[in-house]
Amino acid sequence: MYRTHNCGEIRKSDIGKQVVLSGWVQKLRDKGFMIWVDLRDRYGISQLIFDEQRTSKDLLNQAKSLGREFVIQVSGEVIERASKNQNIATGDVEILVKDLEILNSSTTPPFTIENNTDGGEELRMKYRYLDIRREPIKNNLILRHQITQQVRKYLSNNSFIEVETPCLIKSTPEGARDFIVPSRINEGEFYALPQSPQTFKQLLMVAGLDKYFQIVKCFRDEDLRADRQPEFTQIDCEMAFVEQDDILKTFEGLIVDIFKKIKNIDIDPFPKMTYDQAIEKYGTDKPDIRFGMEFVDLNDVSQHKDFNVFNSAELVIGISVTGGNSMTRKEIDKYIEWLKTPQIGAMGMVYIRCNDDGVYKSSVDKFYDQSDLKNIADKTNSIKGDIIMILSGDKDVVRAQLSALRLEIAKNLGLRNSEEYAPLWVVDFPLLSWNEDENKFHAMHHPFTSPKPDQIGLLKKDPGSVKANAYDLVINGNEIGGGSIRIHDKNIQQEMFNCLGFTKDEAEEQFGFLMNAFKYGAPPHGGIAFGLDRLVAILGGSETIRDFIAFPKNNSGRDVMIDSPSKISKEQLKELKLKQNL
Amino acid sequence: MYRTHNCGEIRKSDIGKQVVLSGWVQKLRDKGFMIWVDLRDRYGISQLIFDEQRTSKDLLNQAKSLGREFVIQVSGEVIERASKNQNIATGDVEILVKDLEILNSSTTPPFTIENNTDGGEELRMKYRYLDIRREPIKNNLILRHQITQQVRKYLSNNSFIEVETPCLIKSTPEGARDFIVPSRINEGEFYALPQSPQTFKQLLMVAGLDKYFQIVKCFRDEDLRADRQPEFTQIDCEMAFVEQDDILKTFEGLIVDIFKKIKNIDIDPFPKMTYDQAIEKYGTDKPDIRFGMEFVDLNDVSQHKDFNVFNSAELVIGISVTGGNSMTRKEIDKYIEWLKTPQIGAMGMVYIRCNDDGVYKSSVDKFYDQSDLKNIADKTNSIKGDIIMILSGDKDVVRAQLSALRLEIAKNLGLRNSEEYAPLWVVDFPLLSWNEDENKFHAMHHPFTSPKPDQIGLLKKDPGSVKANAYDLVINGNEIGGGSIRIHDKNIQQEMFNCLGFTKDEAEEQFGFLMNAFKYGAPPHGGIAFGLDRLVAILGGSETIRDFIAFPKNNSGRDVMIDSPSKISKEQLKELKLKQNL
């Protein structure tokens, strides 16, 4: 038996007991005649003590030979500490060691196993098994476990059934790129890894399972960006005989439950905003509403003078920064410079200071008098002490730029508090989005999303204007989940495929099984999928999902710890009837 | 709102209530003036009634237009049934329909949606979404959900953390064949899908997570046999600072808990048997111990006469079939014929009848007199009314044959009762097994399995004799789980790789990351993995795992519903820098 207790559970009430502990040497303080060792395991730290008077010479020498991260087993007596440590749960006691066994030695780790480590990202990833020994990463993984357990509990209690859908499925070129898996037994054929279990969960609704969920790995072979993983985890859900509100209600309940059970935070009912409103007011379909600074359309109060920049712009919009007049000129210039970087791409920014004496001071005083500026200030609800920041240009572009500026300012003003949570439903997404490059419509959500029932007639006449029964859950500016009511009528599904430019053969080839299933009594249904990695990160107060994944891949899709992907043998390729064509 | 109630919950106490139901038309009985419809959903069946006197003509006609598997929504009043149906929970009431909406029609399903369907396996798989509508398959999926929920609950309550390990890992040719996944971004390189998360769970122990589990998809590109799936699900577990008994105790607790919570069956403490005992007594490492018929070594009581078949055999063994003397000559001949089929491959069988008058009658009376036969009968503990069946030949071969015979007889005698459960730990597996074809040792379990500590010295001298700290959980003759204490010492791991014929470079190339991890304080650890598909099937009283998987693949690894694997486009292959070489 390696232990009677773990390193986190010994208390004052255990004093006098003989205990056996196993764990890692976190720290060793050697005073010559006395040695303290902090012994660590997942559950905590226990202090071990060896001293000349009470410990045999051999044992003392053995203790002196210990190094950081050695794995040891000790037995001894729980005694009261002379100087207590209020910072740890076991701080009242220590173990007077009688026996010590070194279970495994350790060479010096490449970075310190401390909360604040000296290891850089690359090193931490290469030695991820050491990184996980650190409290913050360990706690992230425990948090992830707690959240998935709670999700499963909530959904099970609400009659959802977790069903595993297959991982080796069929490649469907629609959407992102599939990872493919050559089949050896079926020569010349390939499986694909699922980008999501979308069609399977719909088939489970056709199958009558009524309420489905699955916490499931999904795969996308995308060109990787920072903090995007080729494999990621979804909480995937689907319900039959529901309308949009049934779904929003059910999954609002799920999120409220998680925040309550995991963080003991009560979250108010989620506000709803249409996609169009979100774009107009925040310039994004995932607004962070922890703070204000809503966009104000200033065309009518800014395009009547000689300022050509505004006059020629499709849209002039501004935000009012409460108390922002305290910004120095230097700070403002920094924002302007930042706006001009290629990643944002603005031409410049106009600002209006609302001085305490009631005078407005702007960067365009040449064109606008006090009364013009007052009109703008009034329209943006600005008062003394505020600053108004204004961008202009093409609608879509300028909104995106102002959205970025809004977030940047909020970050700098400390308005993006990671301990505050502002969830929001964004609803009424467009069904389709026009792809300039391919000169055709793409599905905004996916090809199975139902148009608003009263707009089905528009599908032929003006597809671009059709709104969908689609919704996203946004928390603090992050898209946490998204879903839709699905099409359950095979004729409407066919029409949707037409809109997307599928020929009948292509639709049949790729989704024939689903269209076929719809012939046999498909119920109305809809669902949602949450990005687990992101959800856990947000509950963990971070936006770096890699820190909440046990073994993440880097920005090139590599696992630097196991060094994968890697070359495979010629024999393997030969068996798969493949040749490399580099 | 599509429904106020589901189809399984309306009771006598609801009489008088206005309800809305949605579901599928299971059955329609049309008496002309009166129509009954059985409306089905996941939760049950409610009877709808339409009749001339209380129903409008239009509604009655609409009801007459319904067909099987139509999806409808009805509203109406709950009334008491004239003739009650005790067989269903809603059998006291029916719904007098006031409104009917057809939500979707259905063409005639290719097989009947009944408990006993007329659909063959191939058809059921092609239309799996209809097959799942059938009660037995639906219940299998619900059972699977309940079991996984309970497993998670038990393990969480015992401080285990569920951690997701990656799906895109590195190909390691050891063991079964990997499925591989070409990486587009890392040209010329490949991921592999995990055959199990073995190395990752060990790394999590090095990382100090202490107790890990995961219900996880695993992949093996094997030549498929009946009822084996290319993707399957494991309950994968690992613990640090444990010895074999700690693991057996923990996971015996898990299995006992599942049987209690899911089936309300109390299971006795699991017996233990060594691998050698299992082979000697049952001819297999996964004996079904619901019944006796243990093997008896008959060399000493059968090799002293002139019967050359026995004299020249390495092993003569028999089983005594209690009451088996009632078998007719024809039945016995059938067993002999069956034994001679190529799949069993025996040369023949000797039998001894223990007649009620105390006389023995055997198929080898020419060679053995009554006293010889009595010796054999005594040694096999046979009494009047029994029959003894004896096989002979090379040890390994004859044991396998007798094992098959034992199971065949038990099946025919009704001794393999699917409602009875006999779990068993098989322990002390050999560490290595000799592979004649490749002329080298293979790891019996896997290369990370620890030899018995007191036998490590034998690794160099006589590797074949070394026993491992490895164990299997067997229930009713099925291997449900298996695991081992792992090697945590890098030197022993290196020695193990040597035994398996890995060069130092190969070991480094494939498992360098694990060997490297072992340098930084690896704790003693061990674990186990259960085959979830099999476990669920056994709890469901079946041995056909396909019936417990939502979307299984057939014996050629094909999903006949979605028609996968399939061809992919030239563009996809080109992007992956691959060419087919058919």
PDB file of N, CA and C in Angstrom, chain A residues 3 24 42-43 104 133 144-145 149 156 159 162 164-165 167-169 171 177 189-191 206 210 217 231 233 488 520-522 557-558 564 566 572 575 577 579 581, chain B residues 3 24 42-43 104 133 144-145 149 156 159 162 164-165 167-169 171 177 189-191 206 210 217 231 233 488 520-522 557-558 564 566 572 575 577 579 581:
ATOM      1  N   ARG A   3      -0.045   4.446   0.271  1.00  0.00           N
ATOM      2  CA  ARG A   3      -0.388   5.591   1.120  1.00  0.00           C
ATOM      3  C   ARG A   3      -1.649   5.301   1.924  1.00  0.00           C
ATOM      4  N   TRP A  24       5.420  13.870  -4.753  1.00  0.00           N
ATOM      5  CA  TRP A  24       6.591  14.480  -5.367  1.00  0.00           C
ATOM      6  C   TRP A  24       7.237  15.486  -4.411  1.00  0.00           C
ATOM      7  N   ARG A  42      -1.748  15.525  -6.172  1.00  0.00           N
ATOM      8  CA  ARG A  42      -2.853  16.289  -6.773  1.00  0.00           C
ATOM      9  C   ARG A  42      -3.668  17.035  -5.733  1.00  0.00           C
ATOM     10  N   TYR A  43      -3.699  16.484  -4.505  1.00  0.00           N
ATOM     11  CA  TYR A  43      -4.656  16.977  -3.524  1.00  0.00           C
ATOM     12  C   TYR A  43      -4.100  18.076  -2.642  1.00  0.00           C
ATOM     13  N   ASN A 104      11.138   6.919  -7.290  1.00  0.00           N
ATOM     14  CA  ASN A 104      11.718   7.270  -8.577  1.00  0.00           C
ATOM     15  C   ASN A 104      12.471   8.587  -8.409  1.00  0.00           C
ATOM     16  N   ARG A 133       1.588  19.373 -13.878  1.00  0.00           N
ATOM     17  CA  ARG A 133       1.847  19.312 -12.430  1.00  0.00           C
ATOM     18  C   ARG A 133       1.629  20.674 -11.772  1.00  0.00           C
ATOM     19  N   ARG A 144     -12.583  21.479 -16.054  1.00  0.00           N
ATOM     20  CA  ARG A 144     -13.173  20.899 -17.263  1.00  0.00           C
ATOM     21  C   ARG A 144     -13.963  19.637 -16.911  1.00  0.00           C
ATOM     22  N   HIS A 145     -13.379  18.799 -16.091  1.00  0.00           N
ATOM     23  CA  HIS A 145     -14.077  17.587 -15.647  1.00  0.00           C
ATOM     24  C   HIS A 145     -15.376  17.932 -14.924  1.00  0.00           C
ATOM     25  N   GLN A 149     -19.149  16.940 -16.200  1.00  0.00           N
ATOM     26  CA  GLN A 149     -20.014  16.134 -15.326  1.00  0.00           C
ATOM     27  C   GLN A 149     -21.345  16.853 -15.090  1.00  0.00           C
ATOM     28  N   SER A 156     -29.115  14.906 -18.561  1.00  0.00           N
ATOM     29  CA  SER A 156     -29.758  13.624 -18.217  1.00  0.00           C
ATOM     30  C   SER A 156     -31.014  13.855 -17.406  1.00  0.00           C
ATOM     31  N   SER A 159     -34.043  14.509 -19.372  1.00  0.00           N
ATOM     32  CA  SER A 159     -34.445  13.454 -20.317  1.00  0.00           C
ATOM     33  C   SER A 159     -33.613  13.371 -21.585  1.00  0.00           C
ATOM     34  N   GLU A 162     -27.420  10.596 -23.960  1.00  0.00           N
ATOM     35  CA  GLU A 162     -26.142  10.757 -24.666  1.00  0.00           C
ATOM     36  C   GLU A 162     -25.948   9.576 -25.607  1.00  0.00           C
ATOM     37  N   GLU A 164     -23.482   8.077 -28.732  1.00  0.00           N
ATOM     38  CA  GLU A 164     -22.235   8.228 -29.473  1.00  0.00           C
ATOM     39  C   GLU A 164     -22.502   8.071 -30.966  1.00  0.00           C
ATOM     40  N   THR A 165     -22.091   9.059 -31.726  1.00  0.00           N
ATOM     41  CA  THR A 165     -22.199   8.969 -33.179  1.00  0.00           C
ATOM     42  C   THR A 165     -20.828   8.598 -33.736  1.00  0.00           C
ATOM     43  N   CYS A 167     -17.208   8.226 -35.653  1.00  0.00           N
ATOM     44  CA  CYS A 167     -16.059   9.091 -35.915  1.00  0.00           C
ATOM     45  C   CYS A 167     -15.542   8.882 -37.331  1.00  0.00           C
ATOM     46  N   LEU A 168     -15.765   7.681 -37.848  1.00  0.00           N
ATOM     47  CA  LEU A 168     -15.345   7.394 -39.216  1.00  0.00           C
ATOM     48  C   LEU A 168     -16.578   7.545 -40.087  1.00  0.00           C
ATOM     49  N   ILE A 169     -16.698   8.713 -40.734  1.00  0.00           N
ATOM     50  CA  ILE A 169     -17.909   8.949 -41.506  1.00  0.00           C
ATOM     51  C   ILE A 169     -17.549   9.230 -42.965  1.00  0.00           C
ATOM     52  N   SER A 171     -16.928  11.864 -46.287  1.00  0.00           N
ATOM     53  CA  SER A 171     -16.460  13.207 -46.604  1.00  0.00           C
ATOM     54  C   SER A 171     -17.529  13.983 -47.353  1.00  0.00           C
ATOM     55  N   ARG A 177     -12.714  22.076 -44.513  1.00  0.00           N
ATOM     56  CA  ARG A 177     -12.077  20.876 -45.052  1.00  0.00           C
ATOM     57  C   ARG A 177     -12.161  19.721 -44.060  1.00  0.00           C
ATOM     58  N   GLU A 189     -11.077   3.836 -51.126  1.00  0.00           N
ATOM     59  CA  GLU A 189     -12.117   4.628 -50.469  1.00  0.00           C
ATOM     60  C   GLU A 189     -11.600   5.221 -49.160  1.00  0.00           C
ATOM     61  N   PHE A 190     -12.319   6.230 -48.703  1.00  0.00           N
ATOM     62  CA  PHE A 190     -11.865   7.003 -47.549  1.00  0.00           C
ATOM     63  C   PHE A 190     -13.020   7.270 -46.596  1.00  0.00           C
ATOM     64  N   TYR A 191     -12.703   7.263 -45.320  1.00  0.00           N
ATOM     65  CA  TYR A 191     -13.603   7.827 -44.326  1.00  0.00           C
ATOM     66  C   TYR A 191     -13.240   9.308 -44.164  1.00  0.00           C
ATOM     67  N   VAL A 206     -35.081  11.841 -36.312  1.00  0.00           N
ATOM     68  CA  VAL A 206     -35.947  11.039 -37.186  1.00  0.00           C
ATOM     69  C   VAL A 206     -36.193   9.675 -36.535  1.00  0.00           C
ATOM     70  N   ASP A 210     -35.823  11.849 -29.545  1.00  0.00           N
ATOM     71  CA  ASP A 210     -36.466  12.993 -28.900  1.00  0.00           C
ATOM     72  C   ASP A 210     -35.516  14.016 -28.315  1.00  0.00           C
ATOM     73  N   LYS A 217     -15.739  14.866 -29.745  1.00  0.00           N
ATOM     74  CA  LYS A 217     -14.634  15.441 -30.512  1.00  0.00           C
ATOM     75  C   LYS A 217     -15.070  15.718 -31.950  1.00  0.00           C
ATOM     76  N   GLU A 231      -8.564  19.524 -33.620  1.00  0.00           N
ATOM     77  CA  GLU A 231      -9.593  18.719 -32.964  1.00  0.00           C
ATOM     78  C   GLU A 231     -10.094  19.501 -31.759  1.00  0.00           C
ATOM     79  N   THR A 233     -13.765  20.047 -28.937  1.00  0.00           N
ATOM     80  CA  THR A 233     -14.852  19.292 -28.318  1.00  0.00           C
ATOM     81  C   THR A 233     -16.122  20.122 -28.281  1.00  0.00           C
ATOM     82  N   HIS A 488     -37.169  20.059 -41.770  1.00  0.00           N
ATOM     83  CA  HIS A 488     -37.547  18.647 -41.658  1.00  0.00           C
ATOM     84  C   HIS A 488     -38.401  18.208 -42.834  1.00  0.00           C
ATOM     85  N   TYR A 520     -39.542   9.340 -44.241  1.00  0.00           N
ATOM     86  CA  TYR A 520     -40.207   8.394 -43.347  1.00  0.00           C
ATOM     87  C   TYR A 520     -40.667   9.034 -42.042  1.00  0.00           C
ATOM     88  N   GLY A 521     -41.253  10.201 -42.158  1.00  0.00           N
ATOM     89  CA  GLY A 521     -41.797  10.787 -40.934  1.00  0.00           C
ATOM     90  C   GLY A 521     -40.754  11.475 -40.082  1.00  0.00           C
ATOM     91  N   ALA A 522     -40.158  12.557 -40.597  1.00  0.00           N
ATOM     92  CA  ALA A 522     -39.205  13.350 -39.801  1.00  0.00           C
ATOM     93  C   ALA A 522     -39.977  14.348 -38.958  1.00  0.00           C
ATOM     94  N   GLY A 557      -0.747  22.876 -35.848  1.00  0.00           N
ATOM     95  CA  GLY A 557      -1.423  21.586 -35.723  1.00  0.00           C
ATOM     96  C   GLY A 557      -0.508  20.479 -35.255  1.00  0.00           C
ATOM     97  N   ARG A 558       0.600  20.826 -34.647  1.00  0.00           N
ATOM     98  CA  ARG A 558       1.538  19.805 -34.177  1.00  0.00           C
ATOM     99  C   ARG A 558       1.378  19.563 -32.689  1.00  0.00           C
ATOM    100  N   SER A 564       4.046  14.854 -33.380  1.00  0.00           N
ATOM    101  CA  SER A 564       3.084  14.368 -34.360  1.00  0.00           C
ATOM    102  C   SER A 564       2.460  15.585 -35.039  1.00  0.00           C
ATOM    103  N   SER A 566       3.795  12.829 -38.101  1.00  0.00           N
ATOM    104  CA  SER A 566       5.145  12.371 -38.394  1.00  0.00           C
ATOM    105  C   SER A 566       5.107  11.523 -39.668  1.00  0.00           C
ATOM    106  N   GLN A 572       3.167   1.017 -44.639  1.00  0.00           N
ATOM    107  CA  GLN A 572       1.833   1.505 -44.283  1.00  0.00           C
ATOM    108  C   GLN A 572       1.148   2.143 -45.491  1.00  0.00           C
ATOM    109  N   GLU A 575       0.135  -0.539 -48.065  1.00  0.00           N
ATOM    110  CA  GLU A 575      -1.078  -1.267 -47.677  1.00  0.00           C
ATOM    111  C   GLU A 575      -2.330  -0.452 -47.969  1.00  0.00           C
ATOM    112  N   LYS A 577      -2.575   1.554 -50.419  1.00  0.00           N
ATOM    113  CA  LYS A 577      -2.574   1.835 -51.868  1.00  0.00           C
ATOM    114  C   LYS A 577      -2.441   3.327 -52.135  1.00  0.00           C
ATOM    115  N   LYS A 579       0.425   6.685 -52.635  1.00  0.00           N
ATOM    116  CA  LYS A 579       1.787   7.135 -52.904  1.00  0.00           C
ATOM    117  C   LYS A 579       1.859   8.602 -52.549  1.00  0.00           C
ATOM    118  N   ASN A 581       3.100  12.366 -53.135  1.00  0.00           N
ATOM    119  CA  ASN A 581       3.214  13.144 -54.361  1.00  0.00           C
ATOM    120  C   ASN A 581       3.732  14.522 -53.979  1.00  0.00           C
TER     121      ASN A 581
ATOM    122  N   ARG B   3     -46.364  20.225 -27.804  1.00  0.00           N
ATOM    123  CA  ARG B   3     -47.003  19.247 -26.923  1.00  0.00           C
ATOM    124  C   ARG B   3     -47.028  19.753 -25.482  1.00  0.00           C
ATOM    125  N   TRP B  24     -45.606   9.752 -33.626  1.00  0.00           N
ATOM    126  CA  TRP B  24     -45.712   8.976 -34.852  1.00  0.00           C
ATOM    127  C   TRP B  24     -46.945   8.068 -34.788  1.00  0.00           C
ATOM    128  N   ARG B  42     -40.866   8.518 -27.946  1.00  0.00           N
ATOM    129  CA  ARG B  42     -39.857   7.761 -27.202  1.00  0.00           C
ATOM    130  C   ARG B  42     -40.396   7.236 -25.875  1.00  0.00           C
ATOM    131  N   TYR B  43     -41.375   7.957 -25.315  1.00  0.00           N
ATOM    132  CA  TYR B  43     -41.770   7.683 -23.934  1.00  0.00           C
ATOM    133  C   TYR B  43     -42.921   6.695 -23.820  1.00  0.00           C
ATOM    134  N   ASN B 104     -45.752  15.798 -40.775  1.00  0.00           N
ATOM    135  CA  ASN B 104     -44.966  15.217 -41.860  1.00  0.00           C
ATOM    136  C   ASN B 104     -45.604  13.884 -42.235  1.00  0.00           C
ATOM    137  N   ARG B 133     -36.253   3.335 -34.067  1.00  0.00           N
ATOM    138  CA  ARG B 133     -37.618   3.568 -33.579  1.00  0.00           C
ATOM    139  C   ARG B 133     -38.184   2.341 -32.885  1.00  0.00           C
ATOM    140  N   ARG B 144     -27.361   2.080 -22.686  1.00  0.00           N
ATOM    141  CA  ARG B 144     -25.967   2.517 -22.857  1.00  0.00           C
ATOM    142  C   ARG B 144     -25.750   3.878 -22.188  1.00  0.00           C
ATOM    143  N   HIS B 145     -26.694   4.771 -22.408  1.00  0.00           N
ATOM    144  CA  HIS B 145     -26.616   6.087 -21.763  1.00  0.00           C
ATOM    145  C   HIS B 145     -26.609   5.956 -20.241  1.00  0.00           C
ATOM    146  N   GLN B 149     -23.530   7.060 -17.777  1.00  0.00           N
ATOM    147  CA  GLN B 149     -23.777   8.047 -16.719  1.00  0.00           C
ATOM    148  C   GLN B 149     -23.360   7.488 -15.358  1.00  0.00           C
ATOM    149  N   SER B 156     -16.281   9.552 -10.678  1.00  0.00           N
ATOM    150  CA  SER B 156     -16.147  10.916 -10.149  1.00  0.00           C
ATOM    151  C   SER B 156     -16.225  10.910  -8.632  1.00  0.00           C
ATOM    152  N   SER B 159     -13.047  10.240  -6.927  1.00  0.00           N
ATOM    153  CA  SER B 159     -11.940  11.175  -7.196  1.00  0.00           C
ATOM    154  C   SER B 159     -11.277  11.009  -8.547  1.00  0.00           C
ATOM    155  N   GLU B 162     -12.168  12.896 -15.424  1.00  0.00           N
ATOM    156  CA  GLU B 162     -12.222  12.533 -16.844  1.00  0.00           C
ATOM    157  C   GLU B 162     -11.408  13.544 -17.637  1.00  0.00           C
ATOM    158  N   GLU B 164      -9.861  14.380 -21.520  1.00  0.00           N
ATOM    159  CA  GLU B 164      -9.862  14.030 -22.935  1.00  0.00           C
ATOM    160  C   GLU B 164      -8.435  13.997 -23.457  1.00  0.00           C
ATOM    161  N   THR B 165      -8.081  12.871 -24.048  1.00  0.00           N
ATOM    162  CA  THR B 165      -6.772  12.759 -24.688  1.00  0.00           C
ATOM    163  C   THR B 165      -6.967  12.935 -26.191  1.00  0.00           C
ATOM    164  N   CYS B 167      -7.113  12.740 -30.298  1.00  0.00           N
ATOM    165  CA  CYS B 167      -7.546  11.757 -31.285  1.00  0.00           C
ATOM    166  C   CYS B 167      -6.574  11.700 -32.449  1.00  0.00           C
ATOM    167  N   LEU B 168      -5.912  12.822 -32.684  1.00  0.00           N
ATOM    168  CA  LEU B 168      -4.924  12.881 -33.763  1.00  0.00           C
ATOM    169  C   LEU B 168      -3.561  12.718 -33.113  1.00  0.00           C
ATOM    170  N   ILE B 169      -3.044  11.483 -33.163  1.00  0.00           N
ATOM    171  CA  ILE B 169      -1.782  11.233 -32.468  1.00  0.00           C
ATOM    172  C   ILE B 169      -0.752  10.715 -33.458  1.00  0.00           C
ATOM    173  N   SER B 171       1.567   7.584 -35.266  1.00  0.00           N
ATOM    174  CA  SER B 171       1.487   6.169 -35.621  1.00  0.00           C
ATOM    175  C   SER B 171       2.608   5.387 -34.952  1.00  0.00           C
ATOM    176  N   ARG B 177      -2.921  -2.591 -36.530  1.00  0.00           N
ATOM    177  CA  ARG B 177      -2.693  -1.532 -37.512  1.00  0.00           C
ATOM    178  C   ARG B 177      -3.401  -0.252 -37.112  1.00  0.00           C
ATOM    179  N   GLU B 189       3.409  14.325 -43.808  1.00  0.00           N
ATOM    180  CA  GLU B 189       3.313  13.720 -42.480  1.00  0.00           C
ATOM    181  C   GLU B 189       1.871  13.279 -42.184  1.00  0.00           C
ATOM    182  N   PHE B 190       1.769  12.407 -41.207  1.00  0.00           N
ATOM    183  CA  PHE B 190       0.489  11.785 -40.914  1.00  0.00           C
ATOM    184  C   PHE B 190       0.230  11.748 -39.414  1.00  0.00           C
ATOM    185  N   TYR B 191      -1.026  11.920 -39.062  1.00  0.00           N
ATOM    186  CA  TYR B 191      -1.459  11.568 -37.714  1.00  0.00           C
ATOM    187  C   TYR B 191      -1.915  10.113 -37.741  1.00  0.00           C
ATOM    188  N   VAL B 206       2.227  10.562 -14.781  1.00  0.00           N
ATOM    189  CA  VAL B 206       3.483  11.295 -14.585  1.00  0.00           C
ATOM    190  C   VAL B 206       3.161  12.754 -14.243  1.00  0.00           C
ATOM    191  N   ASP B 210      -3.202  11.588 -10.800  1.00  0.00           N
ATOM    192  CA  ASP B 210      -3.520  10.603  -9.761  1.00  0.00           C
ATOM    193  C   ASP B 210      -4.597   9.586 -10.148  1.00  0.00           C
ATOM    194  N   LYS B 217     -13.467   6.908 -27.688  1.00  0.00           N
ATOM    195  CA  LYS B 217     -13.428   6.133 -28.930  1.00  0.00           C
ATOM    196  C   LYS B 217     -12.000   5.697 -29.214  1.00  0.00           C
ATOM    197  N   GLU B 231     -14.173   1.172 -35.091  1.00  0.00           N
ATOM    198  CA  GLU B 231     -14.138   2.143 -33.993  1.00  0.00           C
ATOM    199  C   GLU B 231     -14.990   1.588 -32.859  1.00  0.00           C
ATOM    200  N   THR B 233     -15.586   1.742 -28.240  1.00  0.00           N
ATOM    201  CA  THR B 233     -15.507   2.660 -27.110  1.00  0.00           C
ATOM    202  C   THR B 233     -14.962   1.958 -25.875  1.00  0.00           C
ATOM    203  N   HIS B 488       7.292   1.870 -14.510  1.00  0.00           N
ATOM    204  CA  HIS B 488       7.499   3.308 -14.337  1.00  0.00           C
ATOM    205  C   HIS B 488       8.984   3.650 -14.251  1.00  0.00           C
ATOM    206  N   TYR B 520      11.500  12.277 -15.241  1.00  0.00           N
ATOM    207  CA  TYR B 520      11.143  13.395 -14.362  1.00  0.00           C
ATOM    208  C   TYR B 520      10.203  12.988 -13.229  1.00  0.00           C
ATOM    209  N   GLY B 521      10.484  11.855 -12.615  1.00  0.00           N
ATOM    210  CA  GLY B 521       9.669  11.491 -11.466  1.00  0.00           C
ATOM    211  C   GLY B 521       8.345  10.857 -11.847  1.00  0.00           C
ATOM    212  N   ALA B 522       8.408   9.662 -12.448  1.00  0.00           N
ATOM    213  CA  ALA B 522       7.182   8.925 -12.763  1.00  0.00           C
ATOM    214  C   ALA B 522       6.769   8.121 -11.542  1.00  0.00           C
ATOM    215  N   GLY B 557     -16.526  -3.112 -42.411  1.00  0.00           N
ATOM    216  CA  GLY B 557     -16.180  -1.767 -41.955  1.00  0.00           C
ATOM    217  C   GLY B 557     -16.960  -0.670 -42.662  1.00  0.00           C
ATOM    218  N   ARG B 558     -18.068  -1.034 -43.270  1.00  0.00           N
ATOM    219  CA  ARG B 558     -18.863  -0.030 -43.996  1.00  0.00           C
ATOM    220  C   ARG B 558     -20.039   0.433 -43.153  1.00  0.00           C
ATOM    221  N   SER B 564     -20.401   4.757 -46.456  1.00  0.00           N
ATOM    222  CA  SER B 564     -19.037   5.176 -46.178  1.00  0.00           C
ATOM    223  C   SER B 564     -18.226   3.942 -45.786  1.00  0.00           C
ATOM    224  N   SER B 566     -16.048   6.094 -48.851  1.00  0.00           N
ATOM    225  CA  SER B 566     -16.429   6.388 -50.229  1.00  0.00           C
ATOM    226  C   SER B 566     -15.265   7.053 -50.940  1.00  0.00           C
ATOM    227  N   GLN B 572      -9.138  16.845 -53.248  1.00  0.00           N
ATOM    228  CA  GLN B 572      -8.800  16.530 -51.851  1.00  0.00           C
ATOM    229  C   GLN B 572      -7.472  15.789 -51.775  1.00  0.00           C
ATOM    230  N   GLU B 575      -4.535  18.134 -52.560  1.00  0.00           N
ATOM    231  CA  GLU B 575      -4.199  19.008 -51.431  1.00  0.00           C
ATOM    232  C   GLU B 575      -3.367  18.273 -50.383  1.00  0.00           C
ATOM    233  N   LYS B 577      -1.321  15.940 -51.099  1.00  0.00           N
ATOM    234  CA  LYS B 577      -0.098  15.463 -51.767  1.00  0.00           C
ATOM    235  C   LYS B 577      -0.071  13.938 -51.791  1.00  0.00           C
ATOM    236  N   LYS B 579      -1.374  10.325 -54.005  1.00  0.00           N
ATOM    237  CA  LYS B 579      -1.869   9.730 -55.244  1.00  0.00           C
ATOM    238  C   LYS B 579      -2.329   8.333 -54.917  1.00  0.00           C
ATOM    239  N   ASN B 581      -2.777   4.433 -55.725  1.00  0.00           N
ATOM    240  CA  ASN B 581      -1.844   3.483 -56.315  1.00  0.00           C
ATOM    241  C   ASN B 581      -2.551   2.136 -56.361  1.00  0.00           C
TER     242      ASN B 581
END
